[in-house]
mmCIF file of C-alpha atoms (C1' of nucleotides) and ligand atoms in Angstrom:
data_model
loop_
_atom_site.group_PDB
_atom_site.id
_atom_site.type_symbol
_atom_site.label_atom_id
_atom_site.label_comp_id
_atom_site.label_asym_id
_atom_site.label_seq_id
_atom_site.Cartn_x
_atom_site.Cartn_y
_atom_site.Cartn_z
ATOM 1 C CA MET A 111 -13.777 -29.582 15.058
ATOM 2 C CA LYS A 112 -15.469 -27.068 12.842
ATOM 3 C CA THR A 113 -15.846 -27.983 9.211
ATOM 4 C CA ASP A 114 -15.521 -25.354 6.555
ATOM 5 C CA SER A 115 -19.174 -25.669 5.646
ATOM 6 C CA SER A 116 -20.359 -25.063 9.188
ATOM 7 C CA THR A 117 -18.162 -21.982 9.386
ATOM 8 C CA THR A 118 -19.501 -20.773 6.061
ATOM 9 C CA TYR A 119 -22.993 -21.213 7.425
ATOM 10 C CA GLU A 120 -22.159 -19.244 10.555
ATOM 11 C CA TRP A 121 -20.682 -16.355 8.603
ATOM 12 C CA ILE A 122 -23.712 -16.177 6.363
ATOM 13 C CA LYS A 123 -25.963 -16.297 9.417
ATOM 14 C CA GLN A 124 -24.012 -13.457 10.967
ATOM 15 C CA LEU A 125 -24.378 -11.332 7.874
ATOM 16 C CA GLN A 126 -28.106 -12.060 7.976
ATOM 17 C CA THR A 127 -28.364 -11.192 11.654
ATOM 18 C CA CYS A 128 -26.796 -7.840 10.943
ATOM 19 C CA GLY A 129 -29.451 -7.107 8.359
ATOM 20 C CA TYR A 130 -27.442 -7.995 5.289
ATOM 21 C CA ARG A 131 -29.009 -10.125 2.594
ATOM 22 C CA VAL A 132 -27.819 -13.546 1.620
ATOM 23 C CA THR A 133 -26.684 -13.554 -1.984
ATOM 24 C CA ALA A 134 -24.897 -15.922 -4.302
ATOM 25 C CA ALA A 135 -21.948 -13.538 -4.577
ATOM 26 C CA ARG A 136 -21.537 -13.380 -0.807
ATOM 27 C CA GLN A 137 -21.820 -17.112 -0.389
ATOM 28 C CA THR A 138 -19.143 -17.677 -3.011
ATOM 29 C CA ILE A 139 -16.762 -15.187 -1.414
ATOM 30 C CA VAL A 140 -17.348 -16.490 2.088
ATOM 31 C CA GLU A 141 -16.681 -20.068 1.032
ATOM 32 C CA LEU A 142 -13.362 -19.104 -0.478
ATOM 33 C CA LEU A 143 -12.206 -17.171 2.559
ATOM 34 C CA VAL A 144 -13.314 -19.829 4.990
ATOM 35 C CA SER A 145 -11.394 -22.585 3.249
ATOM 36 C CA SER A 146 -8.222 -20.810 2.168
ATOM 37 C CA THR A 147 -4.950 -21.514 3.930
ATOM 38 C CA HIS A 148 -3.314 -18.374 2.684
ATOM 39 C CA ALA A 149 -4.285 -14.755 2.547
ATOM 40 C CA LEU A 150 -6.238 -13.906 -0.603
ATOM 41 C CA SER A 151 -6.090 -10.728 -2.612
ATOM 42 C CA PRO A 152 -9.329 -9.255 -3.971
ATOM 43 C CA ILE A 153 -8.322 -10.237 -7.498
ATOM 44 C CA GLU A 154 -7.634 -13.799 -6.435
ATOM 45 C CA ILE A 155 -11.026 -13.993 -4.793
ATOM 46 C CA TYR A 156 -12.551 -12.578 -7.952
ATOM 47 C CA ASP A 157 -10.813 -15.091 -10.223
ATOM 48 C CA LEU A 158 -11.460 -18.098 -8.016
ATOM 49 C CA GLY A 159 -14.975 -16.933 -7.323
ATOM 50 C CA ARG A 160 -15.950 -16.683 -10.971
ATOM 51 C CA LYS A 161 -15.207 -20.369 -11.417
ATOM 52 C CA GLU A 162 -18.013 -21.026 -8.986
ATOM 53 C CA TYR A 163 -20.195 -18.086 -9.892
ATOM 54 C CA PRO A 164 -19.282 -16.524 -13.240
ATOM 55 C CA ALA A 165 -21.398 -13.397 -12.812
ATOM 56 C CA LEU A 166 -19.345 -12.277 -9.804
ATOM 57 C CA GLY A 167 -18.074 -8.718 -10.000
ATOM 58 C CA LEU A 168 -14.827 -7.435 -8.584
ATOM 59 C CA VAL A 169 -16.600 -4.537 -6.943
ATOM 60 C CA THR A 170 -18.769 -6.956 -5.027
ATOM 61 C CA VAL A 171 -15.640 -8.677 -3.797
ATOM 62 C CA TYR A 172 -14.397 -5.388 -2.375
ATOM 63 C CA ARG A 173 -17.761 -4.596 -0.822
ATOM 64 C CA THR A 174 -18.112 -8.023 0.737
ATOM 65 C CA LEU A 175 -14.596 -7.861 2.155
ATOM 66 C CA GLU A 176 -15.565 -4.582 3.773
ATOM 67 C CA ARG A 177 -18.610 -6.166 5.414
ATOM 68 C CA LEU A 178 -16.725 -9.212 6.630
ATOM 69 C CA ASP A 179 -13.993 -6.996 8.006
ATOM 70 C CA GLU A 180 -16.562 -4.883 9.874
ATOM 71 C CA LEU A 181 -17.949 -8.024 11.448
ATOM 72 C CA GLY A 182 -14.462 -9.127 12.448
ATOM 73 C CA LEU A 183 -14.729 -12.334 10.442
ATOM 74 C CA ILE A 184 -11.669 -11.605 8.342
ATOM 75 C CA GLN A 185 -8.516 -9.644 8.875
ATOM 76 C CA ARG A 186 -6.419 -7.566 6.593
ATOM 77 C CA VAL A 187 -2.854 -8.526 5.827
ATOM 78 C CA HIS A 188 -0.542 -5.700 4.843
ATOM 79 C CA MET A 189 1.833 -6.857 2.169
ATOM 80 C CA PRO A 190 5.247 -5.277 1.684
ATOM 81 C CA ASP A 191 4.162 -3.791 -1.656
ATOM 82 C CA GLY A 192 1.266 -2.007 0.017
ATOM 83 C CA CYS A 193 -1.511 -4.188 -1.312
ATOM 84 C CA HIS A 194 -3.885 -5.940 0.984
ATOM 85 C CA ARG A 195 -4.849 -9.546 1.368
ATOM 86 C CA TYR A 196 -7.535 -10.999 3.503
ATOM 87 C CA LEU A 197 -7.607 -13.920 5.802
ATOM 88 C CA ARG A 198 -10.075 -15.640 8.100
ATOM 89 C CA ALA A 199 -9.790 -13.985 11.482
ATOM 90 C CA THR A 200 -9.106 -16.183 14.434
ATOM 91 C CA GLN A 201 -10.425 -15.909 17.944
ATOM 92 C CA GLY A 202 -8.256 -13.906 20.294
ATOM 93 C CA HIS A 203 -5.300 -11.641 19.719
ATOM 94 C CA GLN A 204 -3.083 -13.078 17.032
ATOM 95 C CA HIS A 205 -0.376 -12.046 14.657
ATOM 96 C CA LEU A 206 0.796 -13.133 11.277
ATOM 97 C CA LEU A 207 3.816 -14.900 9.959
ATOM 98 C CA LEU A 208 4.162 -14.757 6.185
ATOM 99 C CA CYS A 209 6.326 -16.881 3.949
ATOM 100 C CA THR A 210 8.227 -14.469 1.722
ATOM 101 C CA CYS A 211 8.558 -17.166 -0.895
ATOM 102 C CA CYS A 212 5.163 -18.820 -1.364
ATOM 103 C CA GLY A 213 2.815 -16.460 0.492
ATOM 104 C CA GLN A 214 1.639 -19.018 3.006
ATOM 105 C CA VAL A 215 0.349 -17.407 6.164
ATOM 106 C CA GLU A 216 0.622 -18.757 9.654
ATOM 107 C CA MET A 217 -0.872 -17.256 12.791
ATOM 108 C CA PHE A 218 0.737 -17.112 16.138
ATOM 109 C CA GLU A 219 -0.316 -15.765 19.476
ATOM 110 C CA GLY A 220 1.361 -15.111 22.745
ATOM 111 C CA ASP A 221 3.141 -11.887 21.981
ATOM 112 C CA ASP A 222 3.299 -9.849 25.100
ATOM 113 C CA LEU A 223 4.027 -6.316 24.064
ATOM 114 C CA SER A 224 2.599 -4.767 27.214
ATOM 115 C CA LYS A 225 5.987 -4.119 28.812
ATOM 116 C CA LEU A 226 7.287 -2.637 25.595
ATOM 117 C CA THR A 227 4.141 -0.570 25.160
ATOM 118 C CA GLN A 228 4.295 0.710 28.699
ATOM 119 C CA ARG A 229 7.911 1.698 28.363
ATOM 120 C CA VAL A 230 7.298 3.475 25.088
ATOM 121 C CA GLU A 231 4.337 5.342 26.610
ATOM 122 C CA ASP A 232 6.480 6.461 29.516
ATOM 123 C CA THR A 233 9.329 7.514 27.277
ATOM 124 C CA THR A 234 7.394 9.317 24.595
ATOM 125 C CA GLY A 235 4.228 10.551 26.276
ATOM 126 C CA TYR A 236 2.161 8.921 23.576
ATOM 127 C CA HIS A 237 -1.075 7.167 24.405
ATOM 128 C CA ILE A 238 -0.736 3.895 22.533
ATOM 129 C CA GLN A 239 -3.869 2.490 20.973
ATOM 130 C CA ASP A 240 -2.813 -0.279 18.676
ATOM 131 C CA HIS A 241 0.050 -2.196 17.216
ATOM 132 C CA TRP A 242 1.017 -4.050 14.083
ATOM 133 C CA LEU A 243 3.301 -7.005 14.322
ATOM 134 C CA GLN A 244 4.039 -9.204 11.365
ATOM 135 C CA LEU A 245 6.867 -11.660 10.974
ATOM 136 C CA PHE A 246 8.361 -12.631 7.648
ATOM 137 C CA GLY A 247 10.305 -15.728 6.837
ATOM 138 C CA LEU A 248 10.455 -18.991 4.951
ATOM 139 C CA CYS A 249 7.942 -21.732 5.615
ATOM 140 C CA PRO A 250 9.293 -25.254 6.199
ATOM 141 C CA ARG A 251 8.586 -26.296 2.615
ATOM 142 C CA CYS A 252 10.306 -23.257 1.075
ATOM 143 C CA THR A 253 13.195 -23.564 3.524
ATOM 144 C CA SER A 254 13.977 -27.106 2.402
ATOM 145 C CA GLN A 255 13.563 -26.219 -1.267
ATOM 146 C CA SER A 256 15.930 -23.262 -1.036
ATOM 147 C CA ARG A 257 18.549 -25.376 0.679
ATOM 148 C CA GLN A 258 19.254 -27.451 -2.400
ATOM 149 C CA MET B 104 25.033 17.588 17.351
ATOM 150 C CA LYS B 105 24.485 17.189 13.652
ATOM 151 C CA THR B 106 22.831 20.044 11.896
ATOM 152 C CA ASP B 107 20.423 19.410 9.079
ATOM 153 C CA SER B 108 22.776 20.950 6.586
ATOM 154 C CA SER B 109 25.678 18.731 7.531
ATOM 155 C CA THR B 110 23.433 15.700 7.213
ATOM 156 C CA THR B 111 22.227 16.911 3.850
ATOM 157 C CA TYR B 112 25.835 17.234 2.783
ATOM 158 C CA GLU B 113 26.622 13.724 3.943
ATOM 159 C CA TRP B 114 23.705 12.206 2.095
ATOM 160 C CA ILE B 115 24.656 13.970 -1.098
ATOM 161 C CA LYS B 116 28.225 12.846 -0.641
ATOM 162 C CA GLN B 117 27.066 9.278 -0.194
ATOM 163 C CA LEU B 118 25.046 9.435 -3.378
ATOM 164 C CA GLN B 119 28.125 10.757 -5.130
ATOM 165 C CA THR B 120 30.344 8.044 -3.694
ATOM 166 C CA CYS B 121 27.980 5.443 -5.071
ATOM 167 C CA GLY B 122 28.332 6.899 -8.525
ATOM 168 C CA TYR B 123 25.135 8.907 -8.567
ATOM 169 C CA ARG B 124 25.193 12.456 -9.829
ATOM 170 C CA VAL B 125 24.447 15.467 -7.737
ATOM 171 C CA THR B 126 21.409 17.259 -9.108
ATOM 172 C CA ALA B 127 19.136 20.056 -7.999
ATOM 173 C CA ALA B 128 16.196 17.675 -7.740
ATOM 174 C CA ARG B 129 18.090 15.338 -5.462
ATOM 175 C CA GLN B 130 19.367 18.139 -3.275
ATOM 176 C CA THR B 131 15.857 19.473 -2.843
ATOM 177 C CA ILE B 132 14.430 16.082 -1.919
ATOM 178 C CA VAL B 133 17.254 15.275 0.457
ATOM 179 C CA GLU B 134 16.882 18.583 2.270
ATOM 180 C CA LEU B 135 13.198 17.936 2.856
ATOM 181 C CA LEU B 136 13.713 14.434 4.176
ATOM 182 C CA VAL B 137 16.588 15.431 6.397
ATOM 183 C CA SER B 138 14.645 18.174 8.113
ATOM 184 C CA SER B 139 11.167 16.695 8.404
ATOM 185 C CA THR B 140 9.847 15.544 11.766
ATOM 186 C CA HIS B 141 7.168 13.413 10.238
ATOM 187 C CA ALA B 142 7.036 10.809 7.544
ATOM 188 C CA LEU B 143 6.497 12.329 4.109
ATOM 189 C CA SER B 144 4.506 10.914 1.250
ATOM 190 C CA PRO B 145 5.885 11.198 -2.290
ATOM 191 C CA ILE B 146 3.212 13.771 -3.147
ATOM 192 C CA GLU B 147 4.071 15.848 -0.108
ATOM 193 C CA ILE B 148 7.710 15.809 -1.087
ATOM 194 C CA TYR B 149 6.705 16.805 -4.585
ATOM 195 C CA ASP B 150 4.543 19.708 -3.429
ATOM 196 C CA LEU B 151 7.005 20.985 -0.843
ATOM 197 C CA GLY B 152 9.885 20.438 -3.204
ATOM 198 C CA ARG B 153 8.404 22.517 -6.007
ATOM 199 C CA LYS B 154 8.362 25.543 -3.726
ATOM 200 C CA GLU B 155 12.137 25.274 -3.670
ATOM 201 C CA TYR B 156 12.625 23.929 -7.132
ATOM 202 C CA PRO B 157 9.597 24.374 -9.390
ATOM 203 C CA ALA B 158 10.821 22.103 -12.177
ATOM 204 C CA LEU B 159 10.805 19.076 -9.885
ATOM 205 C CA GLY B 160 8.925 16.084 -11.244
ATOM 206 C CA LEU B 161 7.001 13.557 -9.215
ATOM 207 C CA VAL B 162 8.730 10.697 -11.000
ATOM 208 C CA THR B 163 12.055 12.000 -9.831
ATOM 209 C CA VAL B 164 10.738 12.000 -6.291
ATOM 210 C CA TYR B 165 9.920 8.326 -6.586
ATOM 211 C CA ARG B 166 13.252 7.546 -8.168
ATOM 212 C CA THR B 167 15.213 9.463 -5.564
ATOM 213 C CA LEU B 168 13.313 7.770 -2.748
ATOM 214 C CA GLU B 169 14.320 4.455 -4.258
ATOM 215 C CA ARG B 170 17.976 5.462 -4.256
ATOM 216 C CA LEU B 171 17.915 6.789 -0.713
ATOM 217 C CA ASP B 172 16.145 3.657 0.442
ATOM 218 C CA GLU B 173 18.798 1.473 -1.214
ATOM 219 C CA LEU B 174 21.486 3.391 0.625
ATOM 220 C CA GLY B 175 19.620 2.940 3.889
ATOM 221 C CA LEU B 176 19.311 6.676 4.419
ATOM 222 C CA ILE B 177 15.536 6.626 4.640
ATOM 223 C CA GLN B 178 12.988 4.081 5.726
ATOM 224 C CA ARG B 179 9.567 3.263 4.484
ATOM 225 C CA VAL B 180 6.552 3.700 6.725
ATOM 226 C CA HIS B 181 3.566 1.518 5.952
ATOM 227 C CA MET B 182 0.365 3.433 6.484
ATOM 228 C CA PRO B 183 -2.920 1.739 7.340
ATOM 229 C CA ASP B 184 -4.372 2.667 3.937
ATOM 230 C CA GLY B 185 -1.518 0.899 2.178
ATOM 231 C CA CYS B 186 0.319 3.977 0.993
ATOM 232 C CA HIS B 187 3.899 4.595 1.895
ATOM 233 C CA ARG B 188 5.667 7.451 3.576
ATOM 234 C CA TYR B 189 9.347 7.983 4.010
ATOM 235 C CA LEU B 190 11.397 9.019 6.925
ATOM 236 C CA ARG B 191 15.024 9.601 7.728
ATOM 237 C CA ALA B 192 16.470 6.323 8.901
ATOM 238 C CA THR B 193 18.157 6.269 12.251
ATOM 239 C CA GLN B 194 21.189 4.353 13.282
ATOM 240 C CA GLY B 195 20.500 0.949 14.763
ATOM 241 C CA HIS B 196 17.380 -1.133 14.911
ATOM 242 C CA GLN B 197 14.373 1.049 15.559
ATOM 243 C CA HIS B 198 10.649 0.996 15.226
ATOM 244 C CA LEU B 199 7.951 3.522 14.621
ATOM 245 C CA LEU B 200 5.215 5.027 16.674
ATOM 246 C CA LEU B 201 2.680 6.978 14.649
ATOM 247 C CA CYS B 202 0.152 9.479 15.899
ATOM 248 C CA THR B 203 -3.169 8.432 14.379
ATOM 249 C CA CYS B 204 -4.393 12.002 14.647
ATOM 250 C CA CYS B 205 -1.664 14.288 13.299
ATOM 251 C CA GLY B 206 0.728 11.857 11.608
ATOM 252 C CA GLN B 207 3.692 12.720 13.789
ATOM 253 C CA VAL B 208 6.213 9.914 13.881
ATOM 254 C CA GLU B 209 8.349 8.933 16.808
ATOM 255 C CA MET B 210 11.055 6.300 16.823
ATOM 256 C CA PHE B 211 11.760 3.907 19.618
ATOM 257 C CA GLU B 212 14.242 1.138 20.090
ATOM 258 C CA GLY B 213 14.770 -1.610 22.573
ATOM 259 C CA ASP B 214 12.233 -4.102 21.383
ATOM 260 C CA ASP B 215 13.523 -7.527 22.075
ATOM 261 C CA LEU B 216 11.573 -9.883 19.921
ATOM 262 C CA SER B 217 14.222 -12.599 19.958
ATOM 263 C CA LYS B 218 12.400 -14.744 22.512
ATOM 264 C CA LEU B 219 9.163 -14.374 20.605
ATOM 265 C CA THR B 220 10.896 -15.076 17.313
ATOM 266 C CA GLN B 221 12.607 -18.152 18.682
ATOM 267 C CA ARG B 222 9.378 -19.511 20.074
ATOM 268 C CA VAL B 223 7.536 -18.931 16.829
ATOM 269 C CA GLU B 224 10.328 -20.617 14.866
ATOM 270 C CA ASP B 225 10.152 -23.643 17.159
ATOM 271 C CA THR B 226 6.378 -23.811 16.966
ATOM 272 C CA THR B 227 5.917 -23.272 13.249
ATOM 273 C CA GLY B 228 9.100 -24.531 11.647
ATOM 274 C CA TYR B 229 9.450 -21.242 9.803
ATOM 275 C CA HIS B 230 12.833 -19.640 9.363
ATOM 276 C CA ILE B 231 12.159 -16.063 10.383
ATOM 277 C CA GLN B 232 13.971 -13.380 8.445
ATOM 278 C CA ASP B 233 12.387 -10.116 9.344
ATOM 279 C CA HIS B 234 9.696 -8.358 11.317
ATOM 280 C CA TRP B 235 7.483 -5.338 11.171
ATOM 281 C CA LEU B 236 6.508 -3.618 14.344
ATOM 282 C CA GLN B 237 4.631 -0.357 14.354
ATOM 283 C CA LEU B 238 2.751 1.204 17.215
ATOM 284 C CA PHE B 239 -0.176 3.546 16.769
ATOM 285 C CA GLY B 240 -1.452 6.061 19.251
ATOM 286 C CA LEU B 241 -1.991 9.683 20.129
ATOM 287 C CA CYS B 242 0.933 12.012 20.564
ATOM 288 C CA PRO B 243 1.014 14.178 23.706
ATOM 289 C CA ARG B 244 -0.344 17.220 21.861
ATOM 290 C CA CYS B 245 -3.246 15.321 20.280
ATOM 291 C CA THR B 246 -3.974 13.539 23.552
ATOM 292 C CA SER B 247 -4.451 16.818 25.410
ATOM 293 C CA GLN B 248 -6.501 18.305 22.594
ATOM 294 C CA SER B 249 -8.854 15.330 22.447
ATOM 295 C CA ARG B 250 -9.401 15.423 26.193
ATOM 296 C CA GLN B 251 -11.332 18.689 26.037
ATOM 297 C "C1'" DC C 108 37.239 25.694 -20.298
ATOM 298 C "C1'" DC C 109 35.224 22.321 -23.956
ATOM 299 C "C1'" DT C 110 33.488 17.838 -25.413
ATOM 300 C "C1'" DC C 111 30.915 13.973 -25.017
ATOM 301 C "C1'" DA C 112 28.943 9.646 -23.228
ATOM 302 C "C1'" DT C 113 25.388 8.810 -20.573
ATOM 303 C "C1'" DA C 114 22.952 9.407 -16.126
ATOM 304 C "C1'" DA C 115 19.116 11.934 -14.818
ATOM 305 C "C1'" DT C 116 15.073 14.327 -15.701
ATOM 306 C "C1'" DG C 117 10.110 15.551 -16.553
ATOM 307 C "C1'" DA C 118 5.948 15.041 -19.447
ATOM 308 C "C1'" DA C 119 2.821 11.940 -20.782
ATOM 309 C "C1'" DA C 120 0.998 7.587 -21.000
ATOM 310 C "C1'" DA C 121 0.403 3.096 -18.856
ATOM 311 C "C1'" DT C 122 -0.602 0.242 -15.048
ATOM 312 C "C1'" DG C 123 -2.844 -1.700 -11.103
ATOM 313 C "C1'" DA C 124 -5.515 -1.323 -7.030
ATOM 314 C "C1'" DT C 125 -9.456 0.588 -5.204
ATOM 315 C "C1'" DT C 126 -13.676 3.617 -5.244
ATOM 316 C "C1'" DT C 127 -17.660 5.908 -7.218
ATOM 317 C "C1'" DT C 128 -21.633 6.188 -10.104
ATOM 318 C "C1'" DC C 129 -25.687 4.435 -11.825
ATOM 319 C "C1'" DA C 130 -29.048 1.684 -14.034
ATOM 320 C "C1'" DT C 131 -30.660 -3.078 -13.288
ATOM 321 C "C1'" DT C 132 -31.614 -7.160 -10.494
ATOM 322 C "C1'" DA C 133 -32.610 -10.016 -6.550
ATOM 323 C "C1'" DT C 134 -33.816 -10.455 -1.651
ATOM 324 C "C1'" DG C 135 -36.900 -10.856 2.036
ATOM 325 C "C1'" DG C 136 -40.597 -8.734 4.744
ATOM 326 C "C1'" DT C 137 -45.496 -8.077 3.974
ATOM 327 C "C1'" DA D 191 -47.330 -12.504 -5.442
ATOM 328 C "C1'" DC D 192 -45.827 -7.530 -4.325
ATOM 329 C "C1'" DC D 193 -42.764 -4.079 -3.450
ATOM 330 C "C1'" DA D 194 -39.291 -1.185 -1.099
ATOM 331 C "C1'" DT D 195 -34.770 -1.179 -1.279
ATOM 332 C "C1'" DA D 196 -30.352 -3.659 -0.568
ATOM 333 C "C1'" DA D 197 -27.159 -5.597 -3.561
ATOM 334 C "C1'" DT D 198 -25.102 -6.116 -7.855
ATOM 335 C "C1'" DG D 199 -22.049 -5.556 -12.018
ATOM 336 C "C1'" DA D 200 -20.436 -2.610 -15.830
ATOM 337 C "C1'" DA D 201 -18.177 1.291 -16.728
ATOM 338 C "C1'" DA D 202 -15.905 5.275 -15.459
ATOM 339 C "C1'" DA D 203 -13.244 7.754 -12.068
ATOM 340 C "C1'" DT D 204 -9.542 8.148 -8.816
ATOM 341 C "C1'" DC D 205 -5.157 7.585 -6.791
ATOM 342 C "C1'" DA D 206 -0.558 5.764 -6.170
ATOM 343 C "C1'" DT D 207 3.061 4.080 -8.658
ATOM 344 C "C1'" DT D 208 5.692 2.610 -12.896
ATOM 345 C "C1'" DT D 209 7.107 2.761 -17.680
ATOM 346 C "C1'" DT D 210 8.390 5.029 -21.860
ATOM 347 C "C1'" DC D 211 10.831 8.290 -24.274
ATOM 348 C "C1'" DA D 212 12.683 12.448 -25.983
ATOM 349 C "C1'" DT D 213 15.396 16.202 -23.843
ATOM 350 C "C1'" DT D 214 18.715 18.067 -20.542
ATOM 351 C "C1'" DA D 215 22.462 18.340 -17.301
ATOM 352 C "C1'" DT D 216 26.403 16.175 -14.971
ATOM 353 C "C1'" DG D 217 31.069 15.170 -14.539
ATOM 354 C "C1'" DA D 218 35.079 12.533 -16.431
ATOM 355 C "C1'" DG D 219 38.604 13.240 -19.704
ATOM 356 C "C1'" DG D 220 41.008 16.043 -22.871
HETATM 357 MN MN1 MN E 254 -0.080 -8.075 19.522
HETATM 358 MN MN1 MN E 255 12.445 -4.958 15.908
HETATM 359 ZN ZN1 ZN E 256 6.697 -20.836 1.643
HETATM 360 ZN ZN1 ZN E 257 -0.654 13.880 17.105
#
DNA sequence: CCTCATAATGAAAATGATTTTCATTATGGT
DNA sequence: ACCATAATGAAAATCATTTTCATTATGAGG
């Protein structure tokens, strides 16, 4: 089982391997993303990050998110309001399930959209490159709370 | 076959039925949305609309889109950059297929995500309420152009 | 048709997220 | 230690969207 700190170390090492420098700002941001159970907005990362490293700038948060996204270490979550949040990427093809109440994010895999994709290609003549699939619902905790 | 103008009339009538007033701004915006083959951004609607009706304000575009969305006459398209576009809603449950090159939007139906949804509910304990599914690809025209 | 309450509008300002600019600082190869 | 330059943070700019507010236009009722 991978601990958060070993993952943090690996991410930093990957940044280094790609020629990026290791900085306090990046370490702070990486630690937050590695250990968070829900998708973080840039502002959240900024606010949480400054508790650890008060000099952190919001712009650096955006720039670091860009790098980590390039390296495939995090993934973007599209929120209904159009803003973005970011989440540790997992290995393999996965999709997201968001709690509409508390924001908790769960991943799931095993969608097989190939039949659907094939049929849509045949019907429309499009050449399909990518897909977005996100599910929305209530997490177990919010479900039981709303039932009262 | 429904003509654009009869659809425009119906939308206006629906607004009226719901107690909204019929105005030049709303007629202009409705006409554009009814006849467009691709998803329009608020700014596009504003720019196109002012050709018809120069006094049109961008705020009114936003407000009218809100109304039409409430009535289920249009649907929101989530773009990769986080901005929104709007498109005539179709009857029944449909999804979008966007050309990543020219922005053309195609609708398709017949996704059956119920098995997937059920499995994810069983696995995660979430109570799933909704889903987003969008496909991205190249439309036939853009496919042939990019092949040269 | 005329009146009038008020829904709707557009201009301007405010907001909030994200990006750009730029002078300063910190990293890491030498 | 030195130094080229990658990275940073502050401030300003940009862009989409929302709020505020004074003015205008709609449509119900007379
Ligand atoms: Mn998938
Ligand atoms: Mn569906
Ligand atoms: Zn929840
Ligand atoms: Zn195209």
